Coordinates of C-alpha atoms in Angstrom, one line a residue:
X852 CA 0.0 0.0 0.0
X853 CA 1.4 3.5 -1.2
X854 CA 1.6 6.8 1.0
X855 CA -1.3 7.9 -1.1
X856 CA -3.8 4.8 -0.4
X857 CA -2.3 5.2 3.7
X858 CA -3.4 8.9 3.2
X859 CA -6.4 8.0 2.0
X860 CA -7.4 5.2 4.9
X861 CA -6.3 7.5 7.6
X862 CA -8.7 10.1 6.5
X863 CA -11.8 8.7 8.0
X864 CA -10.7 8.4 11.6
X865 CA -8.9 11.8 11.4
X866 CA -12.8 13.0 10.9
X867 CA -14.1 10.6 13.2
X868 CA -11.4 12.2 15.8
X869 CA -12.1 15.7 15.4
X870 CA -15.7 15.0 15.4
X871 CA -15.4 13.3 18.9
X872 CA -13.3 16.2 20.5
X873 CA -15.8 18.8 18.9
X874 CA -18.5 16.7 21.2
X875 CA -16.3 16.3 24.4
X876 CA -17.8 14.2 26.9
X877 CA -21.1 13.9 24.8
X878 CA -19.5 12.0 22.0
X879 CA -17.7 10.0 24.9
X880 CA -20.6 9.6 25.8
X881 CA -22.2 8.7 22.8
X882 CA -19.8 6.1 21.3
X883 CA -19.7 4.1 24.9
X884 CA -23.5 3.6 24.2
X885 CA -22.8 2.6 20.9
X886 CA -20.2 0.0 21.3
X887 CA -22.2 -1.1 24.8
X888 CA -26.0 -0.3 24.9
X889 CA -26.5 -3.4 27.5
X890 CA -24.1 -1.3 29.9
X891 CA -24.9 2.5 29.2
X892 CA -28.7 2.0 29.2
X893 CA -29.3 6.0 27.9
X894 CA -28.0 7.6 24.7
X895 CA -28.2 11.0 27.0
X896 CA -26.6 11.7 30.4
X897 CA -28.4 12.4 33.4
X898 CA -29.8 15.5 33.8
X899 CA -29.1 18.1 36.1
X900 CA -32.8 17.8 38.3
X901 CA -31.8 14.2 38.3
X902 CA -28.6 14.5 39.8
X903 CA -29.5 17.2 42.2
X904 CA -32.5 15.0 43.1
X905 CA -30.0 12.2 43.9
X906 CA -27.5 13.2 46.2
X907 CA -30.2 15.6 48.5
X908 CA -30.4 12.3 50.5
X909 CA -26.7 11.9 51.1
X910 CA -25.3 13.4 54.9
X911 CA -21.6 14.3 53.3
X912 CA -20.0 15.4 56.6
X913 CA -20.2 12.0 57.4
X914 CA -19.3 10.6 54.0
X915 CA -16.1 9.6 53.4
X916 CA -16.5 7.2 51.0
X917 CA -19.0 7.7 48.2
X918 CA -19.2 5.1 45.3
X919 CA -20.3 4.8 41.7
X920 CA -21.3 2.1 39.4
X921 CA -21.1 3.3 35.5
X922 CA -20.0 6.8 35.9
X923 CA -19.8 7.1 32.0
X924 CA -18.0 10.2 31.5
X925 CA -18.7 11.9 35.1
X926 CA -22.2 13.4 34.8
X927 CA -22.8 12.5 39.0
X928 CA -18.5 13.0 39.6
X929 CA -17.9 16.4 39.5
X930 CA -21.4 17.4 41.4
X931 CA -20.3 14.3 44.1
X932 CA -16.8 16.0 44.5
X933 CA -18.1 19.4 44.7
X934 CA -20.2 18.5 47.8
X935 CA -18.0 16.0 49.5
X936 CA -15.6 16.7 52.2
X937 CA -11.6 17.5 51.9
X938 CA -10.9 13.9 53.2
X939 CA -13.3 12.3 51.6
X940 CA -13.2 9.7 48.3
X941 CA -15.2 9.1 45.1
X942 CA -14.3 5.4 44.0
X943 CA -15.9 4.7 40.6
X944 CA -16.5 1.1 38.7
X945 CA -17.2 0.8 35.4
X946 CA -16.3 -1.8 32.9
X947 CA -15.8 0.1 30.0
X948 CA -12.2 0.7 29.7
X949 CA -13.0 3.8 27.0
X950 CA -14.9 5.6 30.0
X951 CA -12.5 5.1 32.7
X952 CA -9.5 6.4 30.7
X953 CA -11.4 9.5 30.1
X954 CA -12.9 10.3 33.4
X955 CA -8.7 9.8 35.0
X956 CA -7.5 12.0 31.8
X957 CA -10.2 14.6 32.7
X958 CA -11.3 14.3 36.8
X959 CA -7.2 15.5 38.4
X960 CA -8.4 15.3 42.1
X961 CA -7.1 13.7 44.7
X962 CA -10.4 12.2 46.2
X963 CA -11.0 10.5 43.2
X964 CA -10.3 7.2 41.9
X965 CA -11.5 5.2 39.4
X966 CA -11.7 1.7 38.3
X967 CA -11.9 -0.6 35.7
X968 CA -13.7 -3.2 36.8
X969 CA -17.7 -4.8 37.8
X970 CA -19.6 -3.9 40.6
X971 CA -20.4 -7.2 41.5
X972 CA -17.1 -7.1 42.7
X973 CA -17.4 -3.8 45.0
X974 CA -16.2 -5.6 48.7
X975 CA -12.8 -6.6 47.0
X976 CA -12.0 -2.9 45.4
X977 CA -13.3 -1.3 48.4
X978 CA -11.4 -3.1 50.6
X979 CA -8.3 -2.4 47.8
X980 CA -8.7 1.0 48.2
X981 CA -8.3 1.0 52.2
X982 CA -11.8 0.7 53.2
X983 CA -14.1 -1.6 55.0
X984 CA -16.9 -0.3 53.5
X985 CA -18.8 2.4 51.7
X986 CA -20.9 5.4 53.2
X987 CA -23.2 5.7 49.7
X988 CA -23.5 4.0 46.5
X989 CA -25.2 5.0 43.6
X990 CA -25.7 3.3 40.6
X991 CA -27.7 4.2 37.0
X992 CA -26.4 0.7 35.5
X993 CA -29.4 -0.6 33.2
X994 CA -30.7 -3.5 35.9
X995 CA -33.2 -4.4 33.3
X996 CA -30.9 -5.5 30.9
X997 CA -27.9 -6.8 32.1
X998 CA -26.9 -10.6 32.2
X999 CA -28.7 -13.0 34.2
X1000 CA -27.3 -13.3 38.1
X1001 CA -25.6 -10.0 37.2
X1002 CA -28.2 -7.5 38.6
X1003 CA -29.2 -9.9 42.0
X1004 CA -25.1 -9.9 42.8
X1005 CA -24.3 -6.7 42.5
X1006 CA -27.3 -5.7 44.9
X1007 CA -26.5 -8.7 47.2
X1008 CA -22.8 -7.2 47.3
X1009 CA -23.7 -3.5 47.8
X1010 CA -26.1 -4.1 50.6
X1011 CA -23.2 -6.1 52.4
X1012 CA -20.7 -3.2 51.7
X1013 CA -22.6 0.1 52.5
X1014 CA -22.2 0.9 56.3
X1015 CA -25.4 0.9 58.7
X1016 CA -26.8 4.3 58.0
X1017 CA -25.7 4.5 54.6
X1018 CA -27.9 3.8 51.3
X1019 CA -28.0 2.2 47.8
X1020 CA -29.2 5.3 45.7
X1021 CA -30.7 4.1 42.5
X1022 CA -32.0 5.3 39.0
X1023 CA -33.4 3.8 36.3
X1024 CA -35.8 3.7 33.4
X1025 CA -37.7 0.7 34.4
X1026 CA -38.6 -0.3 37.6
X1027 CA -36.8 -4.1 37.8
X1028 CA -34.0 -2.5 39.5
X1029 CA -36.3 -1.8 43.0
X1030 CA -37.3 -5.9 42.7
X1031 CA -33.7 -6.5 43.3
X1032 CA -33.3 -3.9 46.5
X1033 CA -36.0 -4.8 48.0
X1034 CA -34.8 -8.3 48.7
X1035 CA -32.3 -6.3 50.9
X1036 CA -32.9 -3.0 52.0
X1037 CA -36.2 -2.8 54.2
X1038 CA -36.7 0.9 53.9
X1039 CA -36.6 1.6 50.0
X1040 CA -37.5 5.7 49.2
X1041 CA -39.2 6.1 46.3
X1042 CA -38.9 9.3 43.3
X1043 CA -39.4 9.8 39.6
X1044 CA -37.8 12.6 37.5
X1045 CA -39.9 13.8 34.6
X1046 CA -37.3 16.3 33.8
X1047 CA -35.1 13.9 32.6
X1048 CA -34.4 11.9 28.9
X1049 CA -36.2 9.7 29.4
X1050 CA -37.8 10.7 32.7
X1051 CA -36.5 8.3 35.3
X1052 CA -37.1 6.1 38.2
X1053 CA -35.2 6.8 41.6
X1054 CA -34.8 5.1 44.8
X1055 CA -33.0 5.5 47.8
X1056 CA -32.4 2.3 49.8
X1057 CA -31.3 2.6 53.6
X1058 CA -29.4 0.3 55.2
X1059 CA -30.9 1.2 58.6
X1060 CA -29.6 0.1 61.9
X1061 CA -32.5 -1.3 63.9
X1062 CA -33.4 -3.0 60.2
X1063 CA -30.3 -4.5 60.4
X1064 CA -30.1 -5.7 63.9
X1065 CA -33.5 -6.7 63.8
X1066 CA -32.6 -8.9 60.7
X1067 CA -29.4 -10.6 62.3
X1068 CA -31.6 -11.3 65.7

């Protein structure tokens, strides 16, 4: 192949390229979906009455460790480190590699961390990060469509690695998601967001202590 016919292959992704950066974080954003539907679940990020909805339920002077499943390209990251304390940190999960590269090129604070990995694996990269276990964890994975056994771990796992007093702080477009908290978390919160695309489910789930003690009695 000559330098012309090189030229000539090259040219498409130079236009894909400089399309992408014209986007930022939406055409991030956008390709993740589109190599991974089953694990983005939205062609849009959250919006900003979604995300404020959120974390009104979350005590941060007593946070110090807040995590997130699927942070995408850091729609919930920046507004979870702007209200978090000075020693506090943001541990995220996700397991597309694309998404985590970006949000460690783009995110340079010290609180945060993030992680290329599943959530169903959340006890072993908490406790990798010098933690017990987690104050908050929110998550906007697609429940609805992941794998089979996938959606029932992860919430089996979150529930044993959020503290008592903390919560499991959920959205989603369908409501399977709150099947699989319930079989957990006794005191389950309940929201929707119709200013949102498309208008979404939320749900806090607390992980209360005389629950708890009650349970283990």
């Amino acid at each position: 192949m000559n330098s012309t016919e090189l030229a000539r292959e090259a040219l498409p992704q130079r236009i894909k390229r400089k399309i992408k950066q014209g986007l930022g974080p939406w055409g991030v954003f956008f390709e993740g979906f589109l190599r991974n539907p089953v694990m983005v679940g939205s062609i849009v990020p959250s919006s900003r009455f979604t995300i404020n909805r959120m974390l009104s339920r979350v005590d941060w002077d007593n946070c110090k460790l807040f995590v997130e499943y699927g942070p995408g390209v850091g729609t919930f990251c920046r507004p979870v480190l702007n209200r978090m304390r000075r020693d506090g940190m943001l541990l995220v999960i996700d397991t597309n590699p694309q998404f985590i590269e970006y949000l460690r090129r783009t995110i340079k604070d010290s609180r945060f961390v993030a992680v290329h990995g599943s959530a169903a694996d959340v006890e072993d990269i908490v406790r990798a990060h010098g933690h017990e276990k987690a104050d908050y964890v929110l998550s906007g994975l697609p429940f609805s469509t992941l794998p089979d056994g996938v959606g029932p771990a992860i919430a089996a796992a979150t529930h044993r690695v959020i503290r008592k007093g903390g919560a499991f702080l959920v959205y989603q477009f369908t409501p399977k998601a709150r099947s699989y908290m319930a079989k957990h978390f006794k005191r389950i919160d309940n929201g929707l967001e119709p200013l949102n695309v498309p208008p979404c489910f939320m749900w806090w789930g607390w992980k209360d202590e005389e629950n708890e003690d009650a349970a283990a009695a």
